[in-house]
Structure formats: C-alpha cells, structure tokens
Short mmCIF file of C-alpha atoms in Angstrom, two decimals:
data_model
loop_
_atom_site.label_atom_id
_atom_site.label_comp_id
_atom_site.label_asym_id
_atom_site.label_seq_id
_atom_site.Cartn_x
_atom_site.Cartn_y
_atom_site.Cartn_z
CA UNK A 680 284.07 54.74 224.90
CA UNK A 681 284.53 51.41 226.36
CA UNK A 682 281.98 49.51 224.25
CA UNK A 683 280.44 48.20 227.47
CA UNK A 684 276.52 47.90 227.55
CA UNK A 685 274.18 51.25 227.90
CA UNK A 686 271.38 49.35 229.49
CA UNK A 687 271.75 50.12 232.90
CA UNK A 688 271.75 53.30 231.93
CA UNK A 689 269.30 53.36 229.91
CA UNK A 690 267.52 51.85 232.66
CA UNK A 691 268.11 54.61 234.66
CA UNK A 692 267.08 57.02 232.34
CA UNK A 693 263.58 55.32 231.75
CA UNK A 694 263.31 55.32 235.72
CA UNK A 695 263.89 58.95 235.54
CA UNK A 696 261.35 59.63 233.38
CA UNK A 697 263.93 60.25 230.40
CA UNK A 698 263.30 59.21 226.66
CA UNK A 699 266.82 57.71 225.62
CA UNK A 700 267.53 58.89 222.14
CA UNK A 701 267.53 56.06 219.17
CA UNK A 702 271.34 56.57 219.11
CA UNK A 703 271.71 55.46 222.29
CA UNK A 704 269.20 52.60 222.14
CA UNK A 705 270.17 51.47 219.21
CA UNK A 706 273.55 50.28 220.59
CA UNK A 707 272.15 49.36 224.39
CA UNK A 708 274.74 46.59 223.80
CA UNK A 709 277.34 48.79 223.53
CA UNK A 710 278.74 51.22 221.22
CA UNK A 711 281.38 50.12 218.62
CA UNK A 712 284.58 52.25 220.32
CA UNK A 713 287.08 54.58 218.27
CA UNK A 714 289.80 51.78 218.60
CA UNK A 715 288.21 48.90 217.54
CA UNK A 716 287.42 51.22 214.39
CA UNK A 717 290.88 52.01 213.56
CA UNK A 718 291.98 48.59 213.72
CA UNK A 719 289.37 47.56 211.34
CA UNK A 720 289.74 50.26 209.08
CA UNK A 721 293.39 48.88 207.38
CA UNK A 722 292.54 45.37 206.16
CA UNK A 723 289.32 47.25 204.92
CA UNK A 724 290.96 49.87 203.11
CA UNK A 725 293.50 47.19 201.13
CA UNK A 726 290.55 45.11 200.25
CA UNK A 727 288.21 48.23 199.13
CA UNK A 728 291.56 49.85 197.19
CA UNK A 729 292.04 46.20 195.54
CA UNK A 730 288.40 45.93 194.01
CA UNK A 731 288.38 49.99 192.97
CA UNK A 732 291.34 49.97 191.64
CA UNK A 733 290.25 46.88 189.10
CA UNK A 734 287.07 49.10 189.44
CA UNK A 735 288.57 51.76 187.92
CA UNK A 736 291.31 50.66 185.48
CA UNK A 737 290.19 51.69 181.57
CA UNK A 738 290.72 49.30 179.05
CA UNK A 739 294.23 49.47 177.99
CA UNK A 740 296.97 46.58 179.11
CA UNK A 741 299.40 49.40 181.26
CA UNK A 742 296.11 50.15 183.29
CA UNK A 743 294.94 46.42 184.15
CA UNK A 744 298.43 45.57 185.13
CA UNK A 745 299.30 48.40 187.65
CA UNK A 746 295.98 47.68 189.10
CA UNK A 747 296.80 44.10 189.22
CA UNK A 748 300.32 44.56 190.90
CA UNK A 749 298.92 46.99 193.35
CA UNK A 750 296.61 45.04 194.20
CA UNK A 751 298.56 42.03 195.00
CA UNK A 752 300.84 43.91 197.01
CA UNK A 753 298.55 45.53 198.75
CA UNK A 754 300.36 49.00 199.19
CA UNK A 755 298.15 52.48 199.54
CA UNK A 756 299.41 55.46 200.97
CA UNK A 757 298.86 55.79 205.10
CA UNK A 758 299.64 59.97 205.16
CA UNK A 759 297.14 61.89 203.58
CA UNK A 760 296.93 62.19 199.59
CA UNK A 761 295.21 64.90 197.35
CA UNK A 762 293.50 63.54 194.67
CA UNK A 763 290.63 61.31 193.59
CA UNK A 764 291.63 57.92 192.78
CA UNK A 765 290.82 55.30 195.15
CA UNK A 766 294.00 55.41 196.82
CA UNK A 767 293.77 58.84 197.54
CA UNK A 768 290.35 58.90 199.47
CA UNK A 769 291.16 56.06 201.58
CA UNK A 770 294.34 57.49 202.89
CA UNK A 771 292.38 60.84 203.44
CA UNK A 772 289.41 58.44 205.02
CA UNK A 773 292.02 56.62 207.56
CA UNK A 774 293.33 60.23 208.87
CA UNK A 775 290.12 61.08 209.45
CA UNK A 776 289.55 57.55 211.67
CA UNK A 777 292.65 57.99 212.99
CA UNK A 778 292.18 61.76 214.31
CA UNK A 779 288.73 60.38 215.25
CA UNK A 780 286.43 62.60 212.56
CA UNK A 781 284.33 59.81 211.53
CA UNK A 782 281.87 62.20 209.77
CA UNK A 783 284.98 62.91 207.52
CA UNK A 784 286.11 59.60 207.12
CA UNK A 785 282.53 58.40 205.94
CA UNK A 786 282.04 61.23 203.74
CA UNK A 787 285.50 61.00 202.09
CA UNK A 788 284.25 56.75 201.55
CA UNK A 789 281.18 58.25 199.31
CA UNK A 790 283.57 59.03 196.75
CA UNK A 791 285.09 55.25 196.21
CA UNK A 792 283.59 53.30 193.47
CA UNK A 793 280.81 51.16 194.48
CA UNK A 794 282.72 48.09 194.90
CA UNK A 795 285.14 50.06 197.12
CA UNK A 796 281.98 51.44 199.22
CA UNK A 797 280.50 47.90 199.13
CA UNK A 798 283.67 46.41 200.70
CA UNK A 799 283.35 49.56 203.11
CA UNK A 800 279.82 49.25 204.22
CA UNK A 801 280.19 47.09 207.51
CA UNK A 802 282.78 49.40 208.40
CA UNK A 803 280.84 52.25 207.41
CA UNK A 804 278.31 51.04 209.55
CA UNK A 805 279.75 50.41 212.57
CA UNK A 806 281.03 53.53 212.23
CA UNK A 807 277.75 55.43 211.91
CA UNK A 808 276.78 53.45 214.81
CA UNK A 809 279.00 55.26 216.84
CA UNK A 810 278.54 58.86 215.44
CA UNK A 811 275.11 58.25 216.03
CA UNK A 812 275.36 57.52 219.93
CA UNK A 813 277.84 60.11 220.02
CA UNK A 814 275.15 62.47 218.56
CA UNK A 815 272.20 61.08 220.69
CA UNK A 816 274.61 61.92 223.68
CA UNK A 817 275.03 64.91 222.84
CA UNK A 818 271.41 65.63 222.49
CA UNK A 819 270.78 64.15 225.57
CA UNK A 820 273.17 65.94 227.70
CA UNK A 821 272.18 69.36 225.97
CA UNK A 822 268.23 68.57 227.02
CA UNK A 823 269.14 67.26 230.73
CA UNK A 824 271.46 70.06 231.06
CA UNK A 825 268.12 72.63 230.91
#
C-alpha cells in the first residue's frame, strides 16, 4: 500500500523456504499504490479523450470542430456516464480508479480508440502492476494460510 520495497520480504520468504509469486517479484521495488494511480489517472484521461475524440470525429465540419473545442478545453465528465464515446468510458474508467476496482477501470480503457488506449498504456500498466501484486498476495496468503 505504501509503495515501499518487498525485498526484505521477499527475503524472508526465500529464507522460509517460500516461492514469492511473479506479482510480488515483479515489483520487489515496490508496488505502484492506489493514490499515486488516481492522481495520474486525470491528466491521462484529458490527453487520451483529446486524441479519441479527433480519433473519432467523421468527416463532416460540425464533428471536427466540437472535437477540436473539447479538446482544447479539456472538459470530460468526472461522475459516471452511460454510453460509448470516449468521454463516456473514461469517466466510467476514473470511478472505477477512484472506488479502487482497477480490473474495471482497465477493462472499461479496452473500449477507447487506440490512440486513447495508447495514451493510456503507462497508466494501464502501472496499474496492472498493482492488480497483479495484489493477486500474487492473495495467492500467497491463501497457500501459507494451509
């Protein structure tokens, strides 16, 4: 939760005659923590929603333009939106982060436009990061536990 490194215990584990899961090892250094991912979600989000909204405006003048306004200013919705236009799915997305379902989060990101997921994917990363440690915890406890 801290982000602090798992090495000494992962150390201890070893000693113990424990195999660590590859969550856990894979962020010895320390896991990316729930906060730091909501604060990095927002700038993000506006840069994703800028590139699939140019994405995904159709030919016609009216289109471009809104996309182009909304864009430059930057506004999205922050409470939760039906719907599937890029806007939508990253407000859904950032109440997922922000009730701390990342599985949701990263599977409502699948549905942006690839230059929306591309501006995502360090995010998406980091974030996978951590629901993988979080999983390999799990495991862990679950066969220590026994």
């Amino acid at each position: 939760e801290s982000g602090a490194s798992l090495q000494p215990g992962l150390d201890l584990l070893e000693q113990s005659g424990v195999a660590a899961p590859t969550g856990l090892t894979d962020v010895a250094q320390g896991a990316p923590t729930l906060r730091a991912l909501r604060e990095a979600f927002p700038p993000a989000a506006r840069d994703a929603l800028a590139l699939s909204l140019r994405a995904t405006a159709d030919g016609n003048l009216w289109s471009r333009f809104t996309a182009f306004v909304r864009s430059q200013t930057g506004a999205r919705s922050l409470a939760p939106v039906a719907g599937t236009d890029p806007d939508a799915i990253l407000s859904r997305a950032e109440a997922a982060v922000v009730a701390g379902d990342l599985p949701a989060a990263l599977a409502e990101l699948s549905a942006l436009p690839p230059e929306g997921q591309a501006r995502m994917a360090e995010w998406a990363g980091l974030a996978s990061r951590r629901q993988a440690a979080l999983t390999a915890l799990a495991t862990l406890n679950a066969e220590v536990g026994q």
